[in-house]
Amino acid sequence: MEIERKFLITEFPALPELLKADVEQGYLCVKPVVRIRKKTTKGVSDYKLCFKGKGTLVREEIELDIEENIYERLCGLLEMDPVRKDFRVYLLPDGHRLECSRVDPGEEGEFMYAEVEFDSVEEASSFIPPDFLEKEVTDIPGMSMGSYWETKRARVFSSQEGSPKIEKNERK
């Protein structure tokens, strides 16, 4: 089970950084979410297949480790290239971990968001966000990465003048 609150931000916070990684993720399906992810930290990559159920603050999440070749094969099923993220994890003064992402840096639609995960709904409810967590979007429809994927997909397809084909980078 995943319990998390989400916020929009405009810059990475000035906090102790625990981790910095490059992430790419793609969606095979958004209802329910079936996502693949590659996270590269200091030149080492790990690969995940993730399933997410309905919900905002609380939802079922199942993550499975997969091999690189399975990730690459699943990338071949995507309708467009994976979303790219500059991903960083920070330690908040209260001990919680803050996961921040700059999504599709330098591209149309670029934005930043942050998430804080919790062990219980009560803990999530009592969390007082620091001021730099500008706008909470936990319960706002359309503020998920799956929704961003759909929006980006529509933008890519509409820019191709009705052609069902979109260009993808050649994968190894």
Short mmCIF file of C-alpha atoms in Angstrom, two decimals:
data_model
loop_
_atom_site.label_atom_id
_atom_site.label_comp_id
_atom_site.label_asym_id
_atom_site.label_seq_id
_atom_site.Cartn_x
_atom_site.Cartn_y
_atom_site.Cartn_z
CA MET A 1 0.00 0.00 0.00
CA GLU A 2 1.28 3.48 -0.89
CA ILE A 3 0.36 6.49 1.25
CA GLU A 4 1.77 9.75 -0.09
CA ARG A 5 1.09 13.45 -0.43
CA LYS A 6 2.09 15.32 -3.59
CA PHE A 7 3.11 18.96 -4.08
CA LEU A 8 4.13 21.22 -6.95
CA ILE A 9 7.50 22.95 -6.54
CA THR A 10 9.53 25.37 -8.65
CA GLU A 11 13.05 24.35 -7.63
CA PHE A 12 14.94 21.67 -5.78
CA PRO A 13 15.07 22.48 -2.05
CA ALA A 14 18.16 23.49 -0.13
CA LEU A 15 18.17 20.38 2.06
CA PRO A 16 20.59 17.50 2.66
CA GLU A 17 20.51 15.41 -0.54
CA LEU A 18 20.35 11.66 0.02
CA LEU A 19 20.17 10.53 -3.60
CA LYS A 20 20.36 11.89 -7.14
CA ALA A 21 19.30 9.79 -10.14
CA ASP A 22 18.22 9.93 -13.74
CA VAL A 23 14.87 8.23 -14.26
CA GLU A 24 12.93 7.23 -17.32
CA GLN A 25 9.46 5.77 -17.06
CA GLY A 26 6.76 4.76 -19.48
CA TYR A 27 3.16 3.68 -19.15
CA LEU A 28 1.82 0.56 -20.78
CA CYS A 29 -1.58 1.44 -19.31
CA VAL A 30 -2.88 4.25 -17.08
CA LYS A 31 -6.17 2.72 -15.85
CA PRO A 32 -5.01 0.82 -13.90
CA VAL A 33 -1.44 2.09 -13.95
CA VAL A 34 1.08 -0.35 -15.42
CA ARG A 35 4.42 1.42 -15.53
CA ILE A 36 8.03 0.57 -16.27
CA ARG A 37 10.92 2.51 -14.80
CA LYS A 38 14.67 2.69 -15.16
CA LYS A 39 16.56 4.54 -12.41
CA THR A 40 20.26 5.24 -12.88
CA THR A 41 22.37 6.32 -9.92
CA LYS A 42 26.13 6.78 -10.26
CA GLY A 43 26.13 4.76 -13.48
CA VAL A 44 24.20 1.79 -12.05
CA SER A 45 20.65 1.15 -13.29
CA ASP A 46 17.78 -0.76 -11.80
CA TYR A 47 14.53 -1.65 -13.54
CA LYS A 48 10.99 -1.94 -12.17
CA LEU A 49 7.57 -3.00 -13.34
CA CYS A 50 4.91 -1.26 -11.25
CA PHE A 51 1.16 -1.65 -10.87
CA LYS A 52 -0.92 1.02 -9.13
CA GLY A 53 -4.57 0.92 -8.18
CA LYS A 54 -7.14 3.69 -7.88
CA GLY A 55 -6.78 6.42 -5.30
CA THR A 56 -4.91 9.58 -4.43
CA LEU A 57 -3.58 9.70 -0.87
CA VAL A 58 -3.84 5.91 -0.48
CA ARG A 59 -3.61 3.31 -3.21
CA GLU A 60 -2.32 -0.17 -3.82
CA GLU A 61 1.14 -0.31 -5.35
CA ILE A 62 3.03 -3.42 -6.41
CA GLU A 63 6.62 -3.06 -7.66
CA LEU A 64 8.63 -5.87 -9.16
CA ASP A 65 12.31 -5.92 -10.11
CA ILE A 66 12.84 -6.82 -13.76
CA GLU A 67 15.93 -7.46 -15.86
CA GLU A 68 17.24 -4.87 -18.33
CA ASN A 69 16.28 -6.99 -21.35
CA ILE A 70 12.66 -7.22 -20.13
CA TYR A 71 12.60 -3.45 -19.57
CA GLU A 72 13.91 -2.87 -23.10
CA ARG A 73 11.32 -5.25 -24.58
CA LEU A 74 8.53 -3.49 -22.66
CA CYS A 75 9.84 -0.11 -23.89
CA GLY A 76 9.23 -1.44 -27.40
CA LEU A 77 5.52 -1.68 -26.54
CA LEU A 78 5.27 2.00 -25.54
CA GLU A 79 3.58 4.45 -27.89
CA MET A 80 6.29 7.06 -27.31
CA ASP A 81 9.61 7.45 -25.55
CA PRO A 82 9.58 7.26 -21.77
CA VAL A 83 9.24 10.39 -19.67
CA ARG A 84 12.57 11.61 -18.30
CA LYS A 85 13.08 12.83 -14.74
CA ASP A 86 15.87 14.49 -12.81
CA PHE A 87 15.10 12.73 -9.51
CA ARG A 88 16.40 13.69 -6.08
CA VAL A 89 15.69 12.56 -2.54
CA TYR A 90 16.14 14.84 0.48
CA LEU A 91 15.84 14.49 4.22
CA LEU A 92 13.24 16.79 5.78
CA PRO A 93 13.94 18.22 9.26
CA ASP A 94 11.18 15.98 10.72
CA GLY A 95 12.91 12.85 9.36
CA HIS A 96 10.62 12.19 6.38
CA ARG A 97 12.09 11.59 2.96
CA LEU A 98 11.15 14.10 0.25
CA GLU A 99 11.29 12.78 -3.32
CA CYS A 100 11.52 15.57 -5.92
CA SER A 101 11.40 15.31 -9.70
CA ARG A 102 11.96 17.70 -12.58
CA VAL A 103 9.88 16.05 -15.31
CA ASP A 104 11.01 16.17 -18.96
CA PRO A 105 13.66 18.87 -18.40
CA GLY A 106 13.87 21.32 -21.31
CA GLU A 107 10.75 19.98 -23.03
CA GLU A 108 7.30 21.45 -23.50
CA GLY A 109 5.28 20.67 -20.40
CA GLU A 110 8.30 20.52 -18.06
CA PHE A 111 7.30 20.78 -14.40
CA MET A 112 8.49 19.88 -10.92
CA TYR A 113 6.78 18.02 -8.12
CA ALA A 114 7.57 16.48 -4.76
CA GLU A 115 6.17 13.54 -2.79
CA VAL A 116 6.33 12.53 0.85
CA GLU A 117 5.46 8.93 1.75
CA PHE A 118 3.94 7.90 5.06
CA ASP A 119 3.32 4.75 7.09
CA SER A 120 -0.31 5.64 7.91
CA VAL A 121 -3.16 7.94 6.91
CA GLU A 122 -2.97 9.52 10.37
CA GLU A 123 0.71 10.34 9.89
CA ALA A 124 -0.03 11.80 6.43
CA SER A 125 -2.89 13.89 7.83
CA SER A 126 -0.78 15.34 10.63
CA PHE A 127 2.16 16.25 8.34
CA ILE A 128 2.74 20.00 8.14
CA PRO A 129 4.52 20.71 4.85
CA PRO A 130 7.43 23.15 4.77
CA ASP A 131 6.73 26.46 2.98
CA PHE A 132 8.70 25.49 -0.15
CA LEU A 133 6.13 22.76 -0.87
CA GLU A 134 4.08 25.38 -2.65
CA LYS A 135 0.83 23.78 -3.70
CA GLU A 136 -0.57 20.45 -2.58
CA VAL A 137 -2.06 18.44 -5.45
CA THR A 138 -2.66 15.09 -3.74
CA ASP A 139 -6.41 15.05 -4.34
CA ILE A 140 -6.58 17.14 -7.53
CA PRO A 141 -7.74 15.11 -10.56
CA GLY A 142 -5.23 15.01 -13.40
CA MET A 143 -2.19 15.61 -11.17
CA SER A 144 -0.60 12.18 -11.52
CA MET A 145 2.24 11.02 -13.73
CA GLY A 146 -0.25 8.77 -15.55
CA SER A 147 -2.30 11.86 -16.41
CA TYR A 148 0.85 13.65 -17.56
CA TRP A 149 1.64 10.66 -19.79
CA GLU A 150 -1.80 10.91 -21.40
CA THR A 151 -1.46 14.68 -21.91
CA LYS A 152 2.00 14.30 -23.44
CA ARG A 153 0.76 11.47 -25.66
CA ALA A 154 -2.11 13.64 -26.94
CA ARG A 155 0.32 16.51 -27.60
CA VAL A 156 2.72 14.24 -29.49
CA PHE A 157 -0.04 12.66 -31.59
CA SER A 158 -1.70 16.00 -32.40
CA SER A 159 1.64 17.43 -33.53
CA GLN A 160 1.95 14.57 -36.02
CA GLU A 161 -1.12 15.75 -37.96
CA GLY A 162 -3.23 12.66 -37.41
CA SER A 163 -0.52 10.13 -38.19
CA PRO A 164 -0.66 7.18 -35.79
CA LYS A 165 3.11 6.74 -35.98
CA ILE A 166 5.39 8.63 -33.67
CA GLU A 167 9.13 8.56 -33.73
CA LYS A 168 10.91 6.78 -30.95
CA ASN A 169 14.59 6.68 -30.19
CA GLU A 170 16.23 3.45 -31.25
CA ARG A 171 16.81 1.32 -28.19
CA LYS A 172 19.62 -1.20 -27.85
#
